[in-house]
Amino acid sequence: MNRNAEYNQSFIAMVSRHEKIIFSVCFFYATNDFSFEDMHQEVLISLFNGYRHFRKESSESTWVYKVCINTCLLALRKFSPKIRTQPLEEMPILNFQDSTEPELKEKLEWLYAIISQLNPIDKAMILMWLDELSYDDIASNMGIPRNTVASRLHRIKHKLSSRKEV
């Protein structure tokens, strides 16, 4: 088997292992003007181009998070003139149609609606925290001190919990 085929198979396996991370980061950064599909494609291209340079100095999942978040932020910045703000009333609410418990469905929809209102950095932090990453891993992904992560997450959680829940 040649090197390109081995690289492609290794890349596909890595994407499969971290599919949830890739999906959730793209989902949270997608907008009406920069769709999930476009964001997902940008992330996959960045991952593909960078995978051969992954030095294994951090865990693979940490590296994937970092590439995904940085790619999404760069894409949003690059296309910022096309991005417009939208009133909350016009924001689409994620509907979990496969959820069997109506109460759980309502709470998840509320959570996604509230998280979608956060700024991009806070959104990244709370997303990683919800995925149960340690403060050290989040700090590494964000390139900021661990204590900054702790205090910002505390403020974000307080902000989210102060909102009226359904």
PDB file of C-alpha atoms in Angstrom:
ATOM      1  CA  MET A   1       0.000   0.000   0.000  1.00  0.00           C
ATOM      2  CA  ASN A   2       1.421   3.406  -0.888  1.00  0.00           C
ATOM      3  CA  ARG A   3       1.904   6.300   1.523  1.00  0.00           C
ATOM      4  CA  ASN A   4      -1.091   8.338   0.310  1.00  0.00           C
ATOM      5  CA  ALA A   5      -3.458   5.406   0.765  1.00  0.00           C
ATOM      6  CA  GLU A   6      -2.094   4.786   4.272  1.00  0.00           C
ATOM      7  CA  TYR A   7      -2.441   8.476   5.123  1.00  0.00           C
ATOM      8  CA  ASN A   8      -6.004   8.559   3.795  1.00  0.00           C
ATOM      9  CA  GLN A   9      -6.995   5.477   5.802  1.00  0.00           C
ATOM     10  CA  SER A  10      -5.367   6.877   8.941  1.00  0.00           C
ATOM     11  CA  PHE A  11      -7.144  10.215   8.429  1.00  0.00           C
ATOM     12  CA  ILE A  12     -10.533   8.542   7.910  1.00  0.00           C
ATOM     13  CA  ALA A  13     -10.043   6.508  11.090  1.00  0.00           C
ATOM     14  CA  MET A  14      -9.144   9.671  13.040  1.00  0.00           C
ATOM     15  CA  VAL A  15     -12.235  11.494  11.756  1.00  0.00           C
ATOM     16  CA  SER A  16     -14.396   8.516  12.723  1.00  0.00           C
ATOM     17  CA  ARG A  17     -12.947   8.505  16.250  1.00  0.00           C
ATOM     18  CA  HIS A  18     -13.655  12.212  16.714  1.00  0.00           C
ATOM     19  CA  GLU A  19     -16.842  12.556  14.678  1.00  0.00           C
ATOM     20  CA  LYS A  20     -18.810  13.833  17.706  1.00  0.00           C
ATOM     21  CA  ILE A  21     -16.320  16.631  18.418  1.00  0.00           C
ATOM     22  CA  ILE A  22     -16.203  17.712  14.778  1.00  0.00           C
ATOM     23  CA  PHE A  23     -19.983  17.677  14.462  1.00  0.00           C
ATOM     24  CA  SER A  24     -20.683  19.561  17.686  1.00  0.00           C
ATOM     25  CA  VAL A  25     -18.113  22.309  17.081  1.00  0.00           C
ATOM     26  CA  CYS A  26     -19.334  22.856  13.510  1.00  0.00           C
ATOM     27  CA  PHE A  27     -22.947  22.830  14.667  1.00  0.00           C
ATOM     28  CA  PHE A  28     -22.373  25.478  17.327  1.00  0.00           C
ATOM     29  CA  TYR A  29     -20.457  27.809  15.027  1.00  0.00           C
ATOM     30  CA  ALA A  30     -22.729  27.465  12.001  1.00  0.00           C
ATOM     31  CA  THR A  31     -24.901  30.470  11.208  1.00  0.00           C
ATOM     32  CA  ASN A  32     -27.600  31.216   8.679  1.00  0.00           C
ATOM     33  CA  ASP A  33     -24.951  32.832   6.473  1.00  0.00           C
ATOM     34  CA  PHE A  34     -22.262  30.190   7.050  1.00  0.00           C
ATOM     35  CA  SER A  35     -24.025  26.847   7.029  1.00  0.00           C
ATOM     36  CA  PHE A  36     -23.136  23.739   8.973  1.00  0.00           C
ATOM     37  CA  GLU A  37     -22.150  21.979   5.752  1.00  0.00           C
ATOM     38  CA  ASP A  38     -19.749  24.777   4.772  1.00  0.00           C
ATOM     39  CA  MET A  39     -18.282  24.887   8.275  1.00  0.00           C
ATOM     40  CA  HIS A  40     -17.937  21.095   8.327  1.00  0.00           C
ATOM     41  CA  GLN A  41     -16.152  21.121   4.978  1.00  0.00           C
ATOM     42  CA  GLU A  42     -13.731  23.855   6.120  1.00  0.00           C
ATOM     43  CA  VAL A  43     -12.943  21.860   9.275  1.00  0.00           C
ATOM     44  CA  LEU A  44     -12.374  18.610   7.386  1.00  0.00           C
ATOM     45  CA  ILE A  45     -10.033  20.358   4.962  1.00  0.00           C
ATOM     46  CA  SER A  46      -8.059  21.862   7.849  1.00  0.00           C
ATOM     47  CA  LEU A  47      -7.892  18.521   9.625  1.00  0.00           C
ATOM     48  CA  PHE A  48      -6.782  16.761   6.440  1.00  0.00           C
ATOM     49  CA  ASN A  49      -4.072  19.341   5.729  1.00  0.00           C
ATOM     50  CA  GLY A  50      -2.843  19.394   9.305  1.00  0.00           C
ATOM     51  CA  TYR A  51      -3.061  15.719  10.214  1.00  0.00           C
ATOM     52  CA  ARG A  52       0.339  14.835   8.771  1.00  0.00           C
ATOM     53  CA  HIS A  53       1.872  17.551  10.990  1.00  0.00           C
ATOM     54  CA  PHE A  54       0.209  16.350  14.206  1.00  0.00           C
ATOM     55  CA  ARG A  55       3.162  15.881  16.585  1.00  0.00           C
ATOM     56  CA  LYS A  56       1.306  13.984  19.319  1.00  0.00           C
ATOM     57  CA  GLU A  57       2.389  16.551  21.927  1.00  0.00           C
ATOM     58  CA  SER A  58      -1.230  16.564  23.131  1.00  0.00           C
ATOM     59  CA  SER A  59      -4.004  14.035  22.890  1.00  0.00           C
ATOM     60  CA  GLU A  60      -5.541  13.560  19.480  1.00  0.00           C
ATOM     61  CA  SER A  61      -8.926  14.806  20.727  1.00  0.00           C
ATOM     62  CA  THR A  62      -7.330  17.988  22.095  1.00  0.00           C
ATOM     63  CA  TRP A  63      -5.683  18.596  18.736  1.00  0.00           C
ATOM     64  CA  VAL A  64      -8.977  17.977  16.897  1.00  0.00           C
ATOM     65  CA  TYR A  65     -10.787  20.448  19.181  1.00  0.00           C
ATOM     66  CA  LYS A  66      -8.124  23.065  18.617  1.00  0.00           C
ATOM     67  CA  VAL A  67      -8.178  22.683  14.825  1.00  0.00           C
ATOM     68  CA  CYS A  68     -12.000  22.678  14.716  1.00  0.00           C
ATOM     69  CA  ILE A  69     -12.435  25.754  16.895  1.00  0.00           C
ATOM     70  CA  ASN A  70      -9.645  27.716  15.220  1.00  0.00           C
ATOM     71  CA  THR A  71     -10.970  26.834  11.757  1.00  0.00           C
ATOM     72  CA  CYS A  72     -14.508  27.885  12.685  1.00  0.00           C
ATOM     73  CA  LEU A  73     -13.356  31.156  14.234  1.00  0.00           C
ATOM     74  CA  LEU A  74     -11.145  31.902  11.230  1.00  0.00           C
ATOM     75  CA  ALA A  75     -13.963  31.091   8.811  1.00  0.00           C
ATOM     76  CA  LEU A  76     -16.369  33.359  10.676  1.00  0.00           C
ATOM     77  CA  ARG A  77     -13.784  36.140  10.794  1.00  0.00           C
ATOM     78  CA  LYS A  78     -12.962  35.715   7.109  1.00  0.00           C
ATOM     79  CA  PHE A  79     -16.616  35.913   6.117  1.00  0.00           C
ATOM     80  CA  SER A  80     -17.654  38.465   8.759  1.00  0.00           C
ATOM     81  CA  PRO A  81     -18.819  41.104   6.252  1.00  0.00           C
ATOM     82  CA  LYS A  82     -21.429  38.600   5.075  1.00  0.00           C
ATOM     83  CA  ILE A  83     -22.536  37.729   8.599  1.00  0.00           C
ATOM     84  CA  ARG A  84     -25.354  39.794   9.994  1.00  0.00           C
ATOM     85  CA  THR A  85     -26.943  39.801  13.396  1.00  0.00           C
ATOM     86  CA  GLN A  86     -30.380  38.381  13.835  1.00  0.00           C
ATOM     87  CA  PRO A  87     -32.997  39.026  16.504  1.00  0.00           C
ATOM     88  CA  LEU A  88     -33.515  36.166  18.933  1.00  0.00           C
ATOM     89  CA  GLU A  89     -37.121  35.767  17.806  1.00  0.00           C
ATOM     90  CA  GLU A  90     -35.906  34.917  14.305  1.00  0.00           C
ATOM     91  CA  MET A  91     -33.280  32.418  15.467  1.00  0.00           C
ATOM     92  CA  PRO A  92     -34.054  28.839  14.516  1.00  0.00           C
ATOM     93  CA  ILE A  93     -34.491  26.577  17.496  1.00  0.00           C
ATOM     94  CA  LEU A  94     -32.956  23.136  17.282  1.00  0.00           C
ATOM     95  CA  ASN A  95     -35.659  20.516  17.478  1.00  0.00           C
ATOM     96  CA  PHE A  96     -34.670  17.117  18.795  1.00  0.00           C
ATOM     97  CA  GLN A  97     -37.217  14.952  17.062  1.00  0.00           C
ATOM     98  CA  ASP A  98     -35.766  11.610  18.106  1.00  0.00           C
ATOM     99  CA  SER A  99     -36.013  12.392  21.811  1.00  0.00           C
ATOM    100  CA  THR A 100     -38.668  10.254  23.465  1.00  0.00           C
ATOM    101  CA  GLU A 101     -39.053  12.311  26.625  1.00  0.00           C
ATOM    102  CA  PRO A 102     -40.807  15.656  25.967  1.00  0.00           C
ATOM    103  CA  GLU A 103     -39.320  17.233  29.102  1.00  0.00           C
ATOM    104  CA  LEU A 104     -35.772  16.264  28.079  1.00  0.00           C
ATOM    105  CA  LYS A 105     -36.442  17.523  24.557  1.00  0.00           C
ATOM    106  CA  GLU A 106     -37.566  20.913  25.889  1.00  0.00           C
ATOM    107  CA  LYS A 107     -34.539  21.232  28.149  1.00  0.00           C
ATOM    108  CA  LEU A 108     -32.111  20.348  25.347  1.00  0.00           C
ATOM    109  CA  GLU A 109     -33.767  22.818  22.977  1.00  0.00           C
ATOM    110  CA  TRP A 110     -33.554  25.492  25.670  1.00  0.00           C
ATOM    111  CA  LEU A 111     -29.890  24.702  26.319  1.00  0.00           C
ATOM    112  CA  TYR A 112     -28.962  24.871  22.626  1.00  0.00           C
ATOM    113  CA  ALA A 113     -30.889  28.126  22.181  1.00  0.00           C
ATOM    114  CA  ILE A 114     -29.121  29.729  25.153  1.00  0.00           C
ATOM    115  CA  ILE A 115     -25.666  28.478  24.136  1.00  0.00           C
ATOM    116  CA  SER A 116     -26.174  29.780  20.601  1.00  0.00           C
ATOM    117  CA  GLN A 117     -26.398  33.315  22.066  1.00  0.00           C
ATOM    118  CA  LEU A 118     -22.924  33.171  23.640  1.00  0.00           C
ATOM    119  CA  ASN A 119     -19.924  34.812  22.017  1.00  0.00           C
ATOM    120  CA  PRO A 120     -17.655  32.422  20.071  1.00  0.00           C
ATOM    121  CA  ILE A 121     -15.003  32.038  22.788  1.00  0.00           C
ATOM    122  CA  ASP A 122     -17.549  31.362  25.554  1.00  0.00           C
ATOM    123  CA  LYS A 123     -19.366  28.975  23.233  1.00  0.00           C
ATOM    124  CA  ALA A 124     -16.139  27.006  22.687  1.00  0.00           C
ATOM    125  CA  MET A 125     -15.433  26.823  26.408  1.00  0.00           C
ATOM    126  CA  ILE A 126     -18.908  25.663  27.422  1.00  0.00           C
ATOM    127  CA  LEU A 127     -18.967  23.170  24.555  1.00  0.00           C
ATOM    128  CA  MET A 128     -15.723  21.565  25.740  1.00  0.00           C
ATOM    129  CA  TRP A 129     -16.939  21.624  29.353  1.00  0.00           C
ATOM    130  CA  LEU A 130     -20.180  19.887  28.315  1.00  0.00           C
ATOM    131  CA  ASP A 131     -18.039  17.258  26.598  1.00  0.00           C
ATOM    132  CA  GLU A 132     -16.378  16.738  30.001  1.00  0.00           C
ATOM    133  CA  LEU A 133     -12.913  18.020  29.097  1.00  0.00           C
ATOM    134  CA  SER A 134     -10.787  18.976  32.075  1.00  0.00           C
ATOM    135  CA  TYR A 135      -9.994  22.621  32.761  1.00  0.00           C
ATOM    136  CA  ASP A 136      -6.384  21.835  31.813  1.00  0.00           C
ATOM    137  CA  ASP A 137      -7.465  20.432  28.436  1.00  0.00           C
ATOM    138  CA  ILE A 138      -9.734  23.421  27.789  1.00  0.00           C
ATOM    139  CA  ALA A 139      -6.893  25.783  28.727  1.00  0.00           C
ATOM    140  CA  SER A 140      -4.582  23.950  26.342  1.00  0.00           C
ATOM    141  CA  ASN A 141      -7.140  24.092  23.525  1.00  0.00           C
ATOM    142  CA  MET A 142      -7.853  27.783  24.070  1.00  0.00           C
ATOM    143  CA  GLY A 143      -4.239  28.808  24.714  1.00  0.00           C
ATOM    144  CA  ILE A 144      -5.100  30.527  28.006  1.00  0.00           C
ATOM    145  CA  PRO A 145      -4.233  29.828  31.669  1.00  0.00           C
ATOM    146  CA  ARG A 146      -6.226  27.199  33.569  1.00  0.00           C
ATOM    147  CA  ASN A 147      -7.406  29.746  36.183  1.00  0.00           C
ATOM    148  CA  THR A 148      -8.811  31.933  33.405  1.00  0.00           C
ATOM    149  CA  VAL A 149     -10.773  28.944  32.130  1.00  0.00           C
ATOM    150  CA  ALA A 150     -12.111  28.253  35.628  1.00  0.00           C
ATOM    151  CA  SER A 151     -13.256  31.819  36.219  1.00  0.00           C
ATOM    152  CA  ARG A 152     -14.747  32.277  32.743  1.00  0.00           C
ATOM    153  CA  LEU A 153     -16.615  28.962  32.945  1.00  0.00           C
ATOM    154  CA  HIS A 154     -17.950  29.975  36.351  1.00  0.00           C
ATOM    155  CA  ARG A 155     -19.247  33.244  34.856  1.00  0.00           C
ATOM    156  CA  ILE A 156     -20.687  31.467  31.805  1.00  0.00           C
ATOM    157  CA  LYS A 157     -22.468  28.868  33.947  1.00  0.00           C
ATOM    158  CA  HIS A 158     -23.817  31.621  36.195  1.00  0.00           C
ATOM    159  CA  LYS A 159     -25.031  33.567  33.142  1.00  0.00           C
ATOM    160  CA  LEU A 160     -26.717  30.467  31.716  1.00  0.00           C
ATOM    161  CA  SER A 161     -28.315  29.448  35.004  1.00  0.00           C
ATOM    162  CA  SER A 162     -29.693  32.937  35.568  1.00  0.00           C
ATOM    163  CA  ARG A 163     -31.751  32.660  32.377  1.00  0.00           C
ATOM    164  CA  LYS A 164     -35.304  31.484  32.758  1.00  0.00           C
ATOM    165  CA  GLU A 165     -35.508  27.777  32.058  1.00  0.00           C
ATOM    166  CA  VAL A 166     -38.518  26.120  30.406  1.00  0.00           C
TER     167      VAL A 166
END
